[in-house]
Coordinates of C-alpha atoms in Angstrom, one line a residue:
X1 CA 98.3 18.1 123.5
X2 CA 97.4 20.4 126.4
X3 CA 98.7 18.8 129.6
X4 CA 96.0 17.7 132.1
X5 CA 95.7 19.9 135.2
X6 CA 97.1 18.6 138.5
X7 CA 94.4 17.1 140.7
X8 CA 93.3 17.9 144.2
X9 CA 91.5 15.3 146.3
X10 CA 87.7 15.4 146.2
X11 CA 87.6 16.5 149.8
X12 CA 90.0 19.4 149.2
X13 CA 88.0 20.5 146.2
X14 CA 84.9 20.7 148.3
X15 CA 86.7 22.6 151.1
X16 CA 87.9 25.2 148.6
X17 CA 84.4 25.5 147.1
X18 CA 83.0 26.2 150.5
X19 CA 85.3 29.1 150.8
X20 CA 84.9 30.3 147.2
X21 CA 81.2 30.3 147.5
X22 CA 80.5 31.6 151.0
X23 CA 77.4 31.9 153.1
X24 CA 74.9 34.4 151.6
X25 CA 75.2 33.3 148.0
X26 CA 72.0 32.3 146.1
X27 CA 72.0 28.6 145.2
X28 CA 75.1 28.0 147.4
X29 CA 74.0 24.5 148.1
X30 CA 74.1 23.6 144.4
X31 CA 77.7 24.7 144.4
X32 CA 79.1 23.4 147.7
X33 CA 77.4 20.0 148.1
X34 CA 79.3 16.9 147.2
X35 CA 77.7 16.8 143.7
X36 CA 79.2 20.2 143.0
X37 CA 82.7 19.1 144.1
X38 CA 82.4 15.9 142.1
X39 CA 81.4 17.8 139.0
X40 CA 84.5 20.1 139.3
X41 CA 86.7 17.0 140.0
X42 CA 85.6 15.3 136.8
X43 CA 86.1 18.4 134.8
X44 CA 89.6 18.7 136.1
X45 CA 90.1 14.9 135.7
X46 CA 89.4 15.0 131.9
X47 CA 90.9 18.5 131.4
X48 CA 87.7 20.2 130.6
X49 CA 89.1 23.7 131.0
X50 CA 88.1 26.4 128.5
X51 CA 90.7 26.7 125.8
X52 CA 92.0 23.2 126.2
X53 CA 89.6 21.8 123.6
X54 CA 87.8 19.4 125.9
X55 CA 84.2 19.7 127.3
X56 CA 82.2 17.8 129.9
X57 CA 78.9 16.0 129.4
X58 CA 76.9 15.7 132.7
X59 CA 76.6 11.9 132.4
X60 CA 80.4 11.7 132.7
X61 CA 80.0 12.7 136.3
X62 CA 77.6 9.9 136.9
X63 CA 80.0 7.4 135.3
X64 CA 82.9 8.2 137.5
X65 CA 83.8 5.7 140.3
X66 CA 86.1 5.9 143.3
X67 CA 88.4 3.4 141.7
X68 CA 88.7 5.4 138.6
X69 CA 89.2 8.7 140.5
X70 CA 92.2 7.2 142.3
X71 CA 93.8 6.5 138.9
X72 CA 95.4 9.9 138.4
X73 CA 98.1 9.2 135.7
X74 CA 97.6 11.1 132.5
X75 CA 97.2 7.9 130.4
X76 CA 94.5 6.6 132.7
X77 CA 92.7 9.9 132.7
X78 CA 92.8 10.4 128.9
X79 CA 91.7 6.8 128.3
X80 CA 88.7 7.2 130.7
X81 CA 87.8 10.5 129.1
X82 CA 87.6 8.9 125.7
X83 CA 85.8 5.8 126.9
X84 CA 83.3 7.8 129.0
X85 CA 82.1 9.6 125.8
X86 CA 81.2 6.4 124.1
X87 CA 77.5 5.2 124.2
X88 CA 77.2 2.3 126.5
X89 CA 74.6 0.3 128.4
X90 CA 77.0 -1.7 130.4
X91 CA 76.8 -1.8 134.2
X92 CA 79.4 0.4 135.9
X93 CA 80.2 -1.1 139.4
X94 CA 80.5 1.6 142.0
X95 CA 79.4 4.5 139.7
X96 CA 79.0 7.7 141.6
X97 CA 75.4 8.3 140.5
X98 CA 72.5 6.6 138.7
X99 CA 72.0 7.5 135.1
X100 CA 69.1 9.8 135.7
X101 CA 71.1 11.9 138.1
X102 CA 72.5 13.8 135.1
X103 CA 69.5 16.1 135.2
X104 CA 70.3 17.7 138.6
X105 CA 74.0 17.8 137.6
X106 CA 73.0 19.7 134.5
X107 CA 70.2 21.9 135.8
X108 CA 71.3 22.6 139.4
X109 CA 75.0 22.2 139.7
X110 CA 76.0 23.5 136.3
X111 CA 73.3 25.8 134.9
X112 CA 72.0 27.3 138.1
X113 CA 75.3 27.2 140.0
X114 CA 78.6 27.1 138.2
X115 CA 77.5 28.7 134.9
X116 CA 75.6 31.5 136.6
X117 CA 78.7 32.5 138.6
X118 CA 81.0 32.4 135.6
X119 CA 82.9 29.4 137.0
X120 CA 81.9 27.3 134.0
X121 CA 81.5 28.3 130.4
X122 CA 79.1 26.7 127.9
X123 CA 80.2 25.7 124.4
X124 CA 78.7 28.1 121.9
X125 CA 76.8 27.0 118.8
X126 CA 75.4 23.8 120.1
X127 CA 71.6 23.2 119.8
X128 CA 69.9 22.7 123.1
X129 CA 69.2 19.1 122.3
X130 CA 72.7 18.2 121.2
X131 CA 74.3 15.3 123.0
X132 CA 77.7 16.7 122.6
X133 CA 79.7 17.8 125.6
X134 CA 79.2 21.5 126.3
X135 CA 80.7 22.6 129.7
X136 CA 84.3 23.6 130.6
X137 CA 85.8 25.3 133.6
X138 CA 86.8 28.9 133.2
X139 CA 90.6 29.0 133.4
X140 CA 90.7 31.5 136.2
X141 CA 88.3 29.3 138.3
X142 CA 90.2 26.1 137.5
X143 CA 93.4 27.8 138.7
X144 CA 91.9 28.0 142.2
X145 CA 92.2 24.2 142.4
X146 CA 95.9 24.1 141.7
X147 CA 97.4 21.9 144.5
X148 CA 100.5 24.2 144.6
X149 CA 98.3 27.2 145.5
X150 CA 98.2 27.4 149.3
X151 CA 98.0 29.7 152.3
X152 CA 97.9 33.5 151.7
X153 CA 98.3 33.1 147.9
X154 CA 95.2 30.8 147.8
X155 CA 93.2 33.2 149.9
X156 CA 94.2 36.2 147.8
X157 CA 93.3 34.3 144.6
X158 CA 89.9 33.3 145.9
X159 CA 89.1 36.8 147.1
X160 CA 90.2 38.2 143.7
X161 CA 87.9 35.8 141.9
X162 CA 85.0 36.7 144.1
X163 CA 85.5 40.4 143.5
X164 CA 85.6 39.8 139.8
X165 CA 82.8 37.3 139.4
X166 CA 80.2 37.8 142.1
X167 CA 77.6 40.5 141.8
X168 CA 77.5 43.5 144.2
X169 CA 74.3 42.1 145.7
X170 CA 75.9 38.7 146.4
X171 CA 79.0 40.4 147.9
X172 CA 76.9 42.6 150.1
X173 CA 75.0 39.5 151.4
X174 CA 78.2 37.7 152.1
X175 CA 79.7 40.7 153.9
X176 CA 76.6 41.1 156.1
X177 CA 76.6 37.4 157.0
X178 CA 80.3 37.5 157.8
X179 CA 79.8 40.4 160.1
X180 CA 77.0 38.5 161.8
X181 CA 79.3 35.5 162.3
X182 CA 82.0 37.6 163.9
X183 CA 79.5 39.4 166.1
X184 CA 78.1 36.1 167.2
X185 CA 81.4 35.1 168.8
X186 CA 81.2 37.7 171.6
X187 CA 78.5 39.6 173.4
X188 CA 76.2 41.4 171.0
X189 CA 75.6 45.1 171.6
X190 CA 72.1 46.2 170.5
X191 CA 71.4 49.9 170.0
X192 CA 67.7 50.8 170.4
X193 CA 65.9 53.4 168.4
X194 CA 65.9 55.8 171.4
X195 CA 69.7 55.5 171.7
X196 CA 69.8 53.1 174.6
X197 CA 72.0 50.0 174.4
X198 CA 71.8 46.5 175.8
X199 CA 74.1 43.5 175.6
X200 CA 72.9 40.1 174.5
X201 CA 74.6 36.8 174.9
X202 CA 76.6 35.6 171.8
X203 CA 74.9 33.4 169.3
X204 CA 73.1 33.5 165.9
X205 CA 69.7 34.5 167.5
X206 CA 71.2 37.5 169.1
X207 CA 72.8 38.6 165.8
X208 CA 69.4 38.4 164.1
X209 CA 67.7 40.3 167.0
X210 CA 70.3 43.0 166.7
X211 CA 69.6 43.4 163.0
X212 CA 65.8 43.5 163.7
X213 CA 66.2 46.3 166.2
X214 CA 68.8 48.3 164.3
X215 CA 68.1 47.6 160.7
X216 CA 64.5 46.4 160.2
X217 CA 63.0 49.2 162.3
X218 CA 65.0 51.8 160.4
X219 CA 63.7 50.6 157.1
X220 CA 60.1 49.5 157.7
X221 CA 58.8 51.6 160.7
X222 CA 58.2 55.4 160.9
X223 CA 58.6 56.0 164.6
X224 CA 59.8 52.7 166.0
X225 CA 59.9 51.7 169.6
X226 CA 61.0 48.4 171.3
X227 CA 58.6 47.1 173.9
X228 CA 60.1 43.7 174.4
X229 CA 63.3 41.9 173.6
X230 CA 64.2 38.5 174.8
X231 CA 66.9 35.9 174.1
X232 CA 66.5 32.3 172.9
X233 CA 66.9 31.2 176.5
X234 CA 63.8 33.2 177.4
X235 CA 65.9 35.7 179.3
X236 CA 64.4 39.2 179.1
X237 CA 67.0 41.6 177.7
X238 CA 64.7 44.7 177.7
X239 CA 61.1 45.6 178.4
X240 CA 59.5 49.1 178.2
X241 CA 56.4 49.0 180.4
X242 CA 55.7 52.7 180.0
X243 CA 55.7 52.3 176.2
X244 CA 53.5 49.2 176.5
X245 CA 51.1 51.0 178.9
X246 CA 50.8 53.9 176.5
X247 CA 49.3 51.6 173.9
X248 CA 47.4 49.5 176.5
X249 CA 49.4 46.4 176.0
X250 CA 49.8 44.2 179.1
X251 CA 53.2 42.5 179.1
X252 CA 53.0 39.3 181.1
X253 CA 56.4 37.5 181.0
X254 CA 54.5 34.2 181.8
X255 CA 52.5 34.4 178.6
X256 CA 53.7 32.9 175.3
X257 CA 55.5 36.1 174.2
X258 CA 57.5 36.4 170.9
X259 CA 61.2 37.2 170.8
X260 CA 60.6 40.9 170.0
X261 CA 57.7 43.2 170.2
X262 CA 58.0 46.5 168.3
X263 CA 55.6 49.4 167.9
X264 CA 55.4 52.0 165.2
X265 CA 54.0 55.3 166.6
X266 CA 54.1 56.9 163.2
X267 CA 50.7 55.9 161.7
X268 CA 47.5 57.6 163.0
X269 CA 46.9 54.3 164.9
X270 CA 49.9 52.6 166.5
X271 CA 51.1 49.5 164.6
X272 CA 52.1 46.5 166.8
X273 CA 54.8 44.3 165.4
X274 CA 55.4 40.8 166.7
X275 CA 58.8 39.3 165.6
X276 CA 60.0 35.8 165.9
X277 CA 63.8 35.3 165.4
X278 CA 64.7 32.1 163.6
X279 CA 68.2 30.8 163.6
X280 CA 67.0 27.2 163.5
X281 CA 63.3 27.1 164.2
X282 CA 60.3 29.0 165.7
X283 CA 58.7 30.8 162.8
X284 CA 55.3 32.5 163.0
X285 CA 52.9 29.7 162.0
X286 CA 49.2 30.0 161.7
X287 CA 48.8 28.7 165.3
X288 CA 51.5 31.1 166.6
X289 CA 49.8 34.0 164.8
X290 CA 46.5 33.2 166.4
X291 CA 48.0 33.2 169.9
X292 CA 49.8 36.5 169.3
X293 CA 46.7 38.1 167.8
X294 CA 44.8 37.2 171.0
X295 CA 47.4 39.0 173.0
X296 CA 47.0 42.1 170.8
X297 CA 43.2 41.9 170.8
X298 CA 43.3 42.0 174.6
X299 CA 44.9 45.4 174.3
X300 CA 42.3 46.6 171.8
X301 CA 44.2 46.1 168.6
X302 CA 42.4 45.1 165.5
X303 CA 43.9 42.8 162.9
X304 CA 44.8 45.7 160.6
X305 CA 46.9 47.2 163.5
X306 CA 49.1 44.2 164.0
X307 CA 52.0 42.9 161.9
X308 CA 53.8 39.5 162.2
X309 CA 57.4 39.1 161.1
X310 CA 59.7 36.1 161.0
X311 CA 63.3 37.2 160.9
X312 CA 65.9 34.9 159.3
X313 CA 69.6 35.3 158.6
X314 CA 69.3 34.5 154.9
X315 CA 66.8 32.9 152.5
X316 CA 69.4 30.3 151.4
X317 CA 69.8 28.9 154.9
X318 CA 68.1 25.6 155.9
X319 CA 66.1 27.4 158.6
X320 CA 64.1 29.3 156.0
X321 CA 63.8 26.5 153.4
X322 CA 62.6 24.1 156.1
X323 CA 60.0 26.4 157.6
X324 CA 58.7 28.5 154.7
X325 CA 55.8 26.2 154.1
X326 CA 54.7 26.7 157.7
X327 CA 54.7 30.5 157.6
X328 CA 51.3 32.1 158.4
X329 CA 49.4 34.0 155.7
X330 CA 49.2 37.7 156.3
X331 CA 52.7 37.7 157.8
X332 CA 56.1 38.8 156.6
X333 CA 59.6 37.2 156.3
X334 CA 62.7 39.4 156.6
X335 CA 66.4 38.5 156.1
X336 CA 69.3 40.1 157.7
X337 CA 71.4 39.5 154.6
X338 CA 69.0 41.6 152.5
X339 CA 67.8 44.2 154.9
X340 CA 66.1 46.5 152.3
X341 CA 63.7 43.7 151.1
X342 CA 60.8 41.9 152.7
X343 CA 58.6 39.0 151.7
X344 CA 54.8 39.4 152.2
X345 CA 52.6 36.4 152.4
X346 CA 49.4 37.8 151.0
X347 CA 46.1 36.2 152.2
X348 CA 43.4 36.8 149.7
X349 CA 40.0 35.2 149.7
X350 CA 37.2 34.2 147.3
X351 CA 35.8 37.4 145.8
X352 CA 37.9 39.8 147.9
X353 CA 41.5 39.0 147.1
X354 CA 43.8 41.5 145.4
X355 CA 44.3 40.8 141.7
X356 CA 47.8 40.4 140.3
X357 CA 47.7 43.9 138.8
X358 CA 47.0 45.4 142.2
X359 CA 49.8 43.4 143.8
X360 CA 52.2 44.5 141.1
X361 CA 51.4 48.1 142.0
X362 CA 52.4 47.4 145.6
X363 CA 55.6 45.9 144.4
X364 CA 56.6 49.1 142.5

């Protein structure tokens, strides 16, 4: 009989998963929340590691209890593994989850999380509706939870697994977010399109602002200029009154100005771009869009000459998930972790909205 793997505590498993699956990964929450750690714990507990001959059924995670989890002897573990596979309607005092919680364990934690990253393998040949257990940890992933693996050896093993299993896009997002985290620990140097530089105070908002000025303008504007840049504390970092006057925009610091005002002088008519930086809150909502449009209209800009952008660090972050429903139509969302891409909130209308075929052409 294959020996059962040594067990880490549930807290230690979650700590390692937070490192293995770093900021920037799609569906990271499915992997790093307590449910994800508990799922990995149960798989290790019963020895569901690919090649060992044992597989997990999602409802086994729901049946685990703190009392059972503390019984770590091989005999206790094998006895529970066998018992947890038997049909039963008996009450389980202290069970980790209700019976119907097996769906998010199966669909989110396993299928959309661990299976997609290669951390878990599915048993081949089972019909979709089969009640048999079908999930097992990949051996190289299970090895990352060896209690004897510590320090530099653990860090190296985690990094090697990430390089081998995570996509190039995921690795790029992770790298960008890590750079932002480091930059946010000291004053942030921002380089403007005209070559000038300014320092901003450390913090996540400054990191996002830097990305907007240096990366967004490069990718989405033809001849960019920065008219206004402020910090979250409403401190003015830079203002270009001459550039503002050239497009007849009156900058009044006492008005309800956005974090960043950009201009694109490339088109035949200048394009004014209002940007709100969101580390935690402050997206361009319908009400906010209306206020900013009034500011632009005072300078003679029409709606077709004004763009509204909400800039986030990453679409997996709570800041985006919590505010996406409040974003204004006819605005854009941009993420520092995926600088080449942009989300457009298309506002159609009865009888004059673009058809899906036309929108598909835009997406080419």
